[in-house]
Coordinates of C-alpha atoms in Angstrom, one line a residue:
M223 CA -0.1 -0.2 0.1
T224 CA 1.5 3.7 -1.0
R225 CA 1.9 5.6 2.1
L226 CA 1.0 9.4 2.2
S227 CA 3.8 10.9 1.0
M228 CA 4.0 14.7 -1.0
S229 CA 3.7 12.7 -4.0
A230 CA 1.0 10.6 -2.9
L231 CA -1.2 13.8 -2.6
R232 CA -1.5 13.9 -6.4
S233 CA -4.2 10.6 -6.0
L234 CA -5.8 12.4 -2.8
P235 CA -8.2 15.2 -2.4
A236 CA -6.3 18.7 -3.3
L237 CA -5.4 21.1 -0.5
P238 CA -6.2 24.5 -0.1
Y239 CA -2.4 25.0 -0.5
N240 CA 0.9 23.2 -1.9
P241 CA 2.7 22.1 1.6
A242 CA 5.9 22.4 -1.0
D243 CA 5.7 26.6 -1.1
V244 CA 5.1 26.3 2.7
R245 CA 7.8 28.4 4.4
V246 CA 8.8 28.2 8.4
G247 CA 7.3 30.5 10.5
I248 CA 6.5 28.4 14.0
V249 CA 9.2 26.7 15.9
H250 CA 7.6 24.2 17.9
L251 CA 8.6 22.4 21.2
G252 CA 6.7 18.6 22.3
V253 CA 4.9 17.5 18.1
G254 CA 2.9 14.6 20.0
A255 CA -0.6 14.1 18.6
F256 CA -2.3 17.0 20.7
H257 CA -0.3 19.3 19.2
R258 CA -1.0 17.5 15.5
A259 CA -4.8 17.4 16.1
H260 CA -5.0 20.9 17.5
Q261 CA -1.8 23.7 17.1
A262 CA -1.7 22.6 14.0
V263 CA -5.1 22.2 13.0
Y264 CA -5.6 26.0 13.4
T265 CA -2.1 27.1 11.8
D266 CA -3.0 24.5 9.4
A267 CA -5.7 26.3 8.0
T268 CA -3.6 30.0 7.7
L269 CA -1.6 28.9 5.1
A270 CA -3.3 29.3 1.9
A271 CA -4.0 32.6 2.5
D272 CA -0.6 33.2 4.5
P273 CA 2.0 30.5 3.4
T274 CA 4.6 31.4 6.0
W275 CA 3.4 30.1 9.1
G276 CA 4.9 26.4 8.7
I277 CA 5.6 24.8 11.6
A278 CA 9.1 23.2 12.1
G279 CA 8.6 20.8 15.0
F280 CA 10.3 18.7 17.6
T281 CA 10.4 15.9 19.6
Q282 CA 11.3 15.7 23.3
R283 CA 12.7 12.4 24.0
S284 CA 11.2 9.9 21.5
T285 CA 12.1 9.2 18.2
T286 CA 8.8 8.0 17.3
V287 CA 6.9 11.0 15.4
R288 CA 10.0 11.8 13.9
D289 CA 10.7 8.4 12.3
Q290 CA 6.3 8.1 11.3
L291 CA 5.9 11.1 9.7
A292 CA 9.9 11.9 7.9
P293 CA 9.2 9.6 5.4
Q294 CA 5.5 11.0 5.1
D295 CA 6.9 13.9 4.1
C296 CA 5.4 15.7 7.6
L297 CA 1.8 15.1 5.8
Y298 CA -0.1 12.7 8.8
T299 CA -3.7 13.1 9.1
V300 CA -6.1 14.2 11.6
L301 CA -9.4 10.9 12.1
E302 CA -12.3 12.8 13.7
R303 CA -14.7 10.0 16.1
G304 CA -17.5 10.5 17.6
V305 CA -20.9 12.7 17.0
G306 CA -20.1 15.7 14.2
A307 CA -17.3 13.9 13.1
G308 CA -15.4 15.4 9.1
P309 CA -14.1 13.4 7.1
P310 CA -10.4 12.6 7.8
R311 CA -8.2 16.4 7.0
I312 CA -4.5 15.6 6.0
V313 CA -2.7 18.4 7.7
G314 CA 1.1 19.6 5.5
A315 CA 1.1 22.9 8.4
L316 CA 4.3 20.5 9.6
R317 CA 7.5 21.0 7.1
E318 CA 9.8 20.0 8.9
I319 CA 10.7 17.2 12.1
G320 CA 13.5 17.0 14.1
L321 CA 14.7 16.5 17.7
A322 CA 15.3 18.6 20.5
F323 CA 19.4 19.4 20.6
E324 CA 18.4 20.7 16.7
L325 CA 15.5 23.3 18.3
V326 CA 18.1 26.1 19.5
N327 CA 19.4 26.7 15.8
R328 CA 15.9 27.0 14.9
I329 CA 14.6 29.3 16.7
A330 CA 18.1 31.5 15.7
D331 CA 16.2 31.8 12.1
P332 CA 14.9 35.6 11.5
A333 CA 12.2 34.1 9.8
V334 CA 10.9 32.2 12.8
R335 CA 8.6 34.3 14.3
L336 CA 6.8 32.0 16.9
V337 CA 7.1 29.2 18.9
T338 CA 4.5 27.3 20.9
L339 CA 5.0 24.4 23.5
T340 CA 3.0 21.5 24.1
V341 CA 5.7 19.8 26.4
T342 CA 2.9 19.0 29.0
E343 CA 2.6 19.8 33.1
K344 CA 6.1 18.3 33.9
G345 CA 7.7 20.1 31.0
Y346 CA 7.2 23.8 33.5
R347 CA 9.6 22.2 35.7
P348 CA 13.8 23.6 35.2
G349 CA 14.8 20.7 32.6
N350 CA 15.6 20.4 28.8
A351 CA 13.3 22.1 27.2
V352 CA 13.6 24.9 29.1
E353 CA 17.2 25.3 29.2
R354 CA 16.8 24.6 24.9
L355 CA 14.1 27.6 24.9
V356 CA 16.6 29.6 26.8
A357 CA 19.6 29.0 24.8
G358 CA 17.6 29.6 21.2
L359 CA 16.9 32.8 22.8
E360 CA 20.1 33.6 23.7
L361 CA 21.1 32.4 19.9
R362 CA 18.8 34.3 18.4
R363 CA 19.3 37.9 20.7
R364 CA 23.0 38.1 19.6
A365 CA 22.0 36.9 15.8
D366 CA 20.0 40.4 16.5
A367 CA 17.2 38.1 13.6
G368 CA 14.5 40.1 15.8
P369 CA 11.7 39.5 18.0
L370 CA 9.6 36.9 19.1
S371 CA 6.6 35.1 20.7
V372 CA 6.2 32.3 22.7
L373 CA 3.5 30.5 23.2
P374 CA 2.7 27.9 26.3
C375 CA 0.0 25.2 24.8
D376 CA -0.3 23.1 28.0
N377 CA -2.3 23.1 31.1
L378 CA -1.0 25.7 33.7
P379 CA -2.2 28.0 35.3
A380 CA -1.2 31.5 33.5
N381 CA 1.2 29.5 31.4
G382 CA 2.3 32.5 29.5
A383 CA 3.4 34.6 32.9
T384 CA 4.4 31.6 33.6
L385 CA 6.4 30.9 31.7
R386 CA 8.5 33.8 31.2
R387 CA 9.2 34.3 34.6
I388 CA 10.6 30.8 34.6
V389 CA 13.0 31.2 31.4
L390 CA 13.9 34.5 33.3
D391 CA 14.5 32.7 36.3
H392 CA 17.4 30.5 34.4
A393 CA 18.0 33.2 32.0
A394 CA 19.8 35.2 34.3
T395 CA 21.7 32.1 35.2
L396 CA 23.7 31.9 31.8
P397 CA 27.4 34.7 31.7
A398 CA 25.7 36.2 29.4
G399 CA 22.2 36.2 31.6
D400 CA 21.9 40.4 32.5
R401 CA 21.7 41.5 28.4
L402 CA 19.3 38.0 27.9
V403 CA 17.3 39.2 30.4
E404 CA 17.6 42.5 29.3
W405 CA 16.4 41.2 25.5
I406 CA 14.0 39.2 26.8
G407 CA 11.8 41.4 28.9
S408 CA 11.8 44.1 25.3
S409 CA 12.0 41.7 22.0
V410 CA 9.9 38.8 23.5
A411 CA 6.1 37.9 24.3
F412 CA 5.0 35.7 26.9
P413 CA 1.1 35.3 25.5
S414 CA -0.7 33.0 27.7
C415 CA -3.6 31.1 26.2
M416 CA -6.8 27.6 26.6
V417 CA -6.6 25.2 25.4
D418 CA -8.6 22.2 24.2
R419 CA -10.0 18.8 22.3
I420 CA -9.8 15.5 23.0
V421 CA -7.4 13.6 21.5
P422 CA -7.0 9.9 22.2
A423 CA -4.1 7.3 21.5
T424 CA -4.2 6.0 18.0
S425 CA -5.4 2.2 17.8
A426 CA -4.4 -0.2 14.9
A427 CA -8.1 -0.2 13.9
D428 CA -7.8 4.1 13.1
L429 CA -4.9 2.9 10.8
A430 CA -6.7 0.4 9.3
D431 CA -9.7 3.3 8.4
V432 CA -7.8 5.6 7.1
Q433 CA -6.0 3.5 5.4
R434 CA -9.3 2.0 3.8
I435 CA -11.0 5.4 3.5
L436 CA -8.0 7.6 1.5
G437 CA -6.1 4.3 -0.2
V438 CA -2.9 5.3 2.1
R439 CA -0.8 4.1 4.7
D440 CA -0.2 7.0 7.0
E441 CA 1.8 6.0 10.1
G442 CA 1.3 9.7 11.7
T443 CA -2.4 9.1 12.1
V444 CA -3.9 11.6 15.0
V445 CA -7.4 10.7 16.3
A446 CA -9.8 13.9 17.8
E447 CA -13.0 14.3 18.8
P448 CA -15.0 16.6 16.5
F449 CA -14.7 19.8 19.1
S450 CA -11.7 22.3 19.3
Q451 CA -11.2 25.6 21.0
W452 CA -8.2 28.1 21.9
V453 CA -8.8 31.0 23.6
I454 CA -5.8 32.9 23.0
E455 CA -4.0 36.4 24.6
D456 CA -3.6 38.7 21.8
T457 CA 0.4 40.1 22.8
F458 CA 3.0 38.7 20.4
A459 CA 6.1 39.9 19.4
A460 CA 6.2 39.5 15.9
G461 CA 3.3 38.6 14.2
R462 CA 1.3 35.6 14.2
P463 CA -1.2 33.1 12.2
A464 CA -4.9 33.8 11.5
W465 CA -6.1 31.3 13.5
D466 CA -10.0 30.6 14.0
A467 CA -9.3 30.9 17.6
T468 CA -10.5 33.7 20.6
F469 CA -8.3 36.1 20.9
T470 CA -8.5 38.6 24.2
T471 CA -6.8 40.6 26.7
D472 CA -7.5 38.2 29.6
V473 CA -7.5 34.1 29.2
A474 CA -7.6 33.3 33.1
P475 CA -11.8 33.5 33.1
Y476 CA -11.5 30.7 30.2
E477 CA -8.2 29.2 31.6
A478 CA -10.4 28.4 35.0
A479 CA -13.7 27.1 33.8
K480 CA -11.6 24.3 31.7
L481 CA -9.2 24.2 34.3
R482 CA -11.7 23.2 37.0
L483 CA -15.0 22.6 35.1
L484 CA -13.5 20.2 32.4
N485 CA -9.8 19.0 33.8
A486 CA -10.7 18.0 37.6
T487 CA -13.7 16.1 35.7
H488 CA -11.6 14.3 33.4
S489 CA -9.5 13.1 36.5
L490 CA -12.5 12.3 38.8
L491 CA -13.7 10.6 36.4
A492 CA -10.2 8.7 35.2
Y493 CA -9.4 7.9 38.9
T494 CA -12.6 7.0 39.9
G495 CA -13.8 4.6 36.6
A496 CA -10.1 3.0 36.7
L497 CA -10.7 1.4 40.6
A498 CA -13.9 0.7 39.8
G499 CA -13.1 -2.0 36.1
H500 CA -14.0 0.9 33.4
G501 CA -11.0 1.1 30.9
T502 CA -12.7 4.5 29.5
I503 CA -14.3 7.6 30.2
A504 CA -16.8 7.3 28.0
S505 CA -17.7 3.1 30.0
A506 CA -17.0 5.6 33.6
M507 CA -20.0 7.7 32.5
T508 CA -22.5 5.0 32.1
D509 CA -21.7 4.7 36.1
P510 CA -25.0 6.4 36.5
A511 CA -23.2 7.1 40.7
L512 CA -19.7 8.3 38.5
A513 CA -21.5 10.4 36.4
D514 CA -24.1 12.3 39.1
A515 CA -20.2 12.7 40.7
A516 CA -18.6 14.2 37.7
W517 CA -21.7 16.5 37.5
R518 CA -21.8 18.3 41.5
L519 CA -17.7 18.0 40.8
M520 CA -18.5 20.5 38.7
T521 CA -21.9 22.4 40.1
E522 CA -21.3 22.2 44.1
D523 CA -18.0 22.3 43.9
A524 CA -16.7 23.8 40.8
A525 CA -19.2 26.2 39.9
P526 CA -19.2 29.2 42.8
T527 CA -15.2 29.6 42.9
L528 CA -15.4 31.2 39.3
T529 CA -15.9 34.4 38.1
L530 CA -17.3 33.5 33.9
P531 CA -16.1 35.8 30.8
D532 CA -19.5 37.4 30.0
G533 CA -22.3 35.4 28.4
F534 CA -20.6 32.9 29.7
D535 CA -23.5 29.8 29.4
L536 CA -21.6 28.1 32.5
R537 CA -25.1 24.9 32.3
G538 CA -24.7 25.2 28.3
Y539 CA -20.7 24.4 29.3
Q540 CA -21.1 22.2 31.8
E541 CA -23.7 19.8 29.5
S542 CA -21.5 19.9 26.4
I543 CA -18.2 18.3 28.9
L544 CA -20.3 15.3 30.0
R545 CA -21.8 14.4 26.4
R546 CA -17.9 14.8 25.7
F547 CA -16.8 12.6 28.1
A548 CA -19.6 9.9 27.4
D549 CA -19.4 9.0 23.7
P550 CA -17.8 6.3 23.1
A551 CA -16.4 6.5 19.6
L552 CA -13.8 8.4 21.1
G553 CA -12.1 5.0 23.6
H554 CA -10.4 8.1 26.1
R555 CA -8.3 5.2 28.8
T556 CA -8.6 6.3 31.6
V557 CA -5.3 4.9 32.4
Q558 CA -3.6 7.9 29.6
V559 CA -5.8 10.0 31.8
A560 CA -4.8 9.8 35.2
A561 CA -1.1 9.3 33.9
D562 CA 1.4 12.0 36.3
G563 CA -1.5 12.8 38.7
S564 CA 0.6 14.5 41.3
L565 CA 1.4 16.9 38.8
K566 CA -1.8 17.6 36.9
L567 CA -4.6 18.0 40.2
P568 CA -2.6 20.5 42.3
I569 CA -3.4 22.7 39.3
R570 CA -6.7 20.8 38.2
L571 CA -8.7 20.6 42.2
L572 CA -6.4 22.0 44.4
G573 CA -7.9 25.7 44.2
T574 CA -11.5 24.2 43.9
A575 CA -10.6 23.0 47.4
R576 CA -8.6 26.0 48.6
D577 CA -11.8 28.7 47.8
R578 CA -14.8 26.4 49.1
L579 CA -12.8 25.6 52.1
S580 CA -12.0 30.0 52.8
S581 CA -16.0 30.3 51.9
G582 CA -17.1 27.8 54.9
H583 CA -17.8 25.0 52.4
T584 CA -17.4 21.1 52.3
P585 CA -15.6 20.2 48.8
Q586 CA -16.7 17.3 49.2
W587 CA -16.5 16.1 45.4
T588 CA -13.8 17.6 44.7
A589 CA -12.3 15.7 48.1
L590 CA -13.6 12.2 46.3
A591 CA -11.3 13.0 43.5
V592 CA -8.5 13.5 44.9
A593 CA -8.6 10.6 47.3
A594 CA -9.7 8.2 44.3
W595 CA -6.0 9.4 42.8
M596 CA -4.4 7.8 46.2
V597 CA -6.1 5.2 46.6
Y598 CA -4.9 4.4 43.1
V599 CA -1.6 5.2 43.6
A600 CA -1.6 2.6 46.2
T601 CA -3.2 0.1 44.4
R602 CA -2.4 0.2 41.2
Q603 CA 1.2 0.3 40.5
P604 CA 3.5 1.0 38.1
V605 CA 1.4 4.7 37.5
E606 CA 2.9 6.5 35.1
D607 CA 3.4 9.5 37.1
P608 CA 7.2 11.8 37.1
Q609 CA 7.5 10.7 41.1
A610 CA 6.4 7.5 40.7
A611 CA 9.1 5.6 42.7
A612 CA 8.6 7.8 45.8
L613 CA 4.5 7.5 45.7
A614 CA 5.1 3.4 45.2
D615 CA 7.4 3.6 48.3
A616 CA 5.5 6.6 50.2
A617 CA 2.2 4.1 50.1
A618 CA 3.1 0.6 50.0
G619 CA 2.0 -0.7 54.0
R620 CA -0.3 1.8 54.6
S621 CA -3.3 0.2 55.8
T622 CA -5.5 2.6 57.4
P623 CA -7.0 5.3 54.9
A624 CA -5.4 7.9 57.5
S625 CA -2.0 6.8 56.8
L626 CA -2.5 6.0 53.0
V627 CA -3.7 10.2 53.4
D628 CA -1.2 11.5 55.2
A629 CA 1.2 9.7 53.7
L630 CA 0.5 11.0 49.7
L631 CA -1.1 14.4 51.6
P632 CA 2.8 16.1 50.8
F633 CA 3.2 15.5 47.4
L634 CA 0.2 18.0 46.0
G635 CA 1.4 20.4 47.8
D636 CA -0.3 22.6 50.0
P637 CA -2.3 20.7 52.6
L638 CA -5.2 22.9 52.9
G639 CA -5.4 22.0 56.6
T640 CA -8.1 19.7 58.9
T641 CA -11.0 20.0 57.7
W642 CA -9.5 18.6 53.5
R643 CA -8.0 16.2 55.3
D644 CA -10.1 15.0 57.4
L645 CA -12.6 15.0 54.0
L646 CA -9.9 13.0 51.5
V647 CA -10.1 10.3 54.9
E648 CA -13.6 9.8 54.8
Q649 CA -13.2 9.7 50.9
V650 CA -10.1 7.2 51.0
A651 CA -12.1 4.7 53.6
R652 CA -15.6 5.0 51.3
L653 CA -13.7 3.0 48.2
R654 CA -11.1 1.4 50.0
F655 CA -12.6 -0.4 52.3
N656 CA -16.2 -0.6 51.0

């Protein structure tokens, strides 16, 4: 079977532009499935009007994505699953694919005006991703290659401001730190954004469906739901593509709504669903008790803590979240959503818990989600988490709910006081001993 490539495009439905004419204007770090199903799709839709915003993508660790896409001239297919799904879409926005160590020189290219990142929450700790970004900025400064914007696209509150602080802290440690910090302050913008699209793992059946429909083999297929959202702070230093996104001066209300409603509920269903034997989020949603807990987490715990944008349809948004989660066509695995809980839960859940506790209320559904993570860690070893070994050691041999809570609470940071601890002990007891 012929493999997807530039030459194979001759026998496929025509793209609205010629990928060979596209020039790189964006460098992206973290070319995983989410980036290819989200930001790259938004960018792809702009290239017929302006072909100067092509993407040079770099993978963080594994060579898998490069090995999948390089033989295909970086072309790949987005396969939508679920109600309202469109036909498979070939995306040509990605024009180069490389490894992370090659990123530094590419950032210094004057034709590049934007750097984007999807490195997951753990990628924003000091480490290779930040070091390479800062090295690229220093090389660009020395080359006098012009201003640049850096747009993080991960689930972090105030992700642009957060990344700016981390970058400046690291830049200050370099030999040319003072000059670099000054240049970043005057020449580099760090807009924040909120991204949303469910992108489950691609299966062999998905690859087979693309091959059957298009008549070519695509090893780089990514799967996504039809829904997609992108809210962006419109503060760019060197222009931006004409993305069909929501541009605003304040991303924070959208970001809080997504983290505390969608992401928090996703985590609740992942941990409680996995503990109940459900392999997918959609399967967990068929359990009336879990679906009720998801709704009550959003309506009773999270919603009262939010300050929403004018005109925001809260109930409609909440209902749409549960409809998306319940769609069996996506096959989003509970263990996939459950990964990296020690990093995700403080961002997704603890803000709601803190706000409700401070107003004198009892965030029992939020406590259920965190308690389910604790029981998951104690009973589902090994877990996928940057602190997996330490979590396993801490949970080992904890025979009472209180001992398990006390062992795992420190991994989440702020302990939030005795009322919160007591809530967690109560919920762990229900999950583990009932």
